[in-house]
Short mmCIF file of C-alpha atoms in Angstrom, two decimals:
data_model
loop_
_atom_site.label_atom_id
_atom_site.label_comp_id
_atom_site.label_asym_id
_atom_site.label_seq_id
_atom_site.Cartn_x
_atom_site.Cartn_y
_atom_site.Cartn_z
CA ALA A 15 9.08 29.55 -16.55
CA VAL A 16 8.86 25.84 -16.18
CA LEU A 17 5.90 24.39 -14.22
CA SER A 18 6.48 21.00 -12.81
CA LEU A 19 3.83 19.05 -10.94
CA ILE A 20 5.04 16.47 -8.28
CA LEU A 21 2.27 14.15 -7.13
CA ILE A 22 2.83 12.26 -3.81
CA VAL A 23 0.15 9.64 -3.18
CA ILE A 24 -0.72 9.01 0.40
CA GLU A 25 -2.97 5.83 0.96
CA VAL A 26 -5.10 6.16 4.24
CA GLU A 27 -6.68 2.73 5.53
CA LYS A 28 -9.09 2.06 8.30
CA LYS A 29 -10.31 -1.31 9.25
CA VAL A 30 -13.10 -1.62 10.91
CA SER A 31 -15.48 -4.50 12.44
CA LEU A 32 -19.15 -4.52 11.42
CA THR A 33 -22.03 -6.32 12.99
CA ASP A 34 -24.19 -8.46 10.69
CA SER A 35 -27.10 -5.82 11.02
CA LYS A 36 -24.57 -2.95 9.91
CA ILE A 37 -23.63 -4.89 6.81
CA ALA A 38 -27.23 -5.68 5.96
CA SER A 39 -27.91 -1.99 6.30
CA LEU A 40 -25.00 -0.89 4.18
CA LEU A 41 -26.08 -3.48 1.41
CA SER A 42 -29.83 -2.51 1.43
CA GLY A 43 -30.56 -1.01 -1.81
CA ALA A 44 -27.01 -1.67 -2.91
CA LYS A 45 -26.41 -3.02 -6.64
CA LEU A 46 -23.12 -5.06 -7.45
CA ILE A 47 -21.51 -3.15 -10.46
CA ARG A 48 -18.53 -5.70 -10.89
CA GLU A 49 -16.56 -8.33 -8.98
CA PHE A 50 -12.85 -8.89 -9.22
CA ASN A 51 -10.05 -10.52 -7.73
CA ILE A 52 -6.69 -8.84 -6.77
CA VAL A 53 -3.71 -10.97 -6.60
CA ASP A 54 -0.76 -9.48 -4.63
CA THR A 55 2.73 -11.10 -4.47
CA TYR A 56 4.82 -9.47 -1.48
CA PHE A 57 8.80 -9.61 -1.40
CA ASP A 58 11.18 -9.00 1.61
CA TYR A 59 14.75 -10.05 2.49
CA SER A 60 15.20 -13.24 4.38
CA ASP A 61 16.04 -11.03 7.45
CA PHE A 62 12.68 -9.27 6.88
CA ARG A 63 14.38 -5.63 6.82
CA LEU A 64 11.48 -4.31 4.82
CA VAL A 65 8.57 -5.26 7.20
CA LYS A 66 10.65 -4.59 10.16
CA LYS A 67 10.52 -0.67 8.90
CA LEU A 68 6.83 -1.08 7.94
CA TRP A 69 7.47 -1.07 4.43
CA TRP A 70 5.84 -3.39 2.01
CA LEU A 71 6.95 -4.12 -1.53
CA ARG A 72 4.53 -6.03 -3.70
CA LEU A 73 3.65 -7.14 -7.26
CA ARG A 74 -0.22 -6.43 -8.34
CA GLU A 75 -1.31 -7.09 -11.64
CA ASN A 76 2.49 -6.83 -13.17
CA ASN A 77 2.95 -3.22 -11.42
CA TRP A 78 5.43 -2.78 -8.64
CA GLU A 79 4.34 -0.91 -5.51
CA LEU A 80 6.28 -0.02 -2.37
CA LYS A 81 4.10 1.10 0.80
CA ILE A 82 5.88 2.88 3.24
CA ASP A 83 4.18 3.58 6.55
CA VAL A 84 4.10 7.24 7.35
CA GLY A 85 1.99 6.94 10.49
CA LYS A 86 3.47 9.52 13.04
CA ASP A 87 1.65 8.56 16.26
CA ARG A 88 0.80 4.67 16.18
CA LEU A 89 -0.78 4.82 19.68
CA ASN A 90 -3.45 7.56 18.97
CA GLN A 91 -3.70 6.84 15.09
CA VAL A 92 -7.08 5.70 14.05
CA ALA A 93 -6.10 4.95 10.51
CA SER A 94 -2.86 3.67 8.73
CA MET A 95 -1.24 6.01 6.50
CA PHE A 96 1.04 5.10 3.60
CA ASN A 97 3.11 6.63 0.94
CA GLU A 98 2.99 4.69 -1.96
CA ILE A 99 5.48 4.55 -4.72
CA THR A 100 4.65 2.92 -8.07
CA ASP A 101 7.42 4.03 -10.53
CA PRO A 102 9.83 1.03 -10.55
CA ILE A 103 12.89 3.51 -10.85
CA LYS A 104 12.01 5.38 -7.55
CA ILE A 105 11.20 2.01 -5.98
CA ALA A 106 14.66 0.68 -6.67
CA LYS A 107 16.36 3.85 -5.73
CA LYS A 108 14.37 3.73 -2.45
CA LEU A 109 15.58 -0.06 -1.77
CA LYS A 110 19.13 0.86 -2.91
CA ILE A 111 19.11 -1.98 -5.58
CA PRO A 112 19.96 -1.71 -9.33
CA ASP A 113 16.49 -2.45 -10.79
CA LEU A 114 13.26 -4.41 -10.15
#
């Protein structure tokens, strides 16, 4: 028997607004472990066909990522959910292009 494992990554994002007092409360007793910058470069066609489908193609630290919105109920949704594809071959196939 062959056992295969398929891993599907669903990213969930929720943006919140915090008051100054809430920020202070969250930072109280916190210790900075490390600080770093992330630089993303986003790509789309001139007609914005990706973003119109709520897809985002980006290059982050020399790694391709395609984020596809999987939110089912936009009006009642409390967080954004995305299927994140990181395999360049699968991304190219999804975009119907030869390669990245």
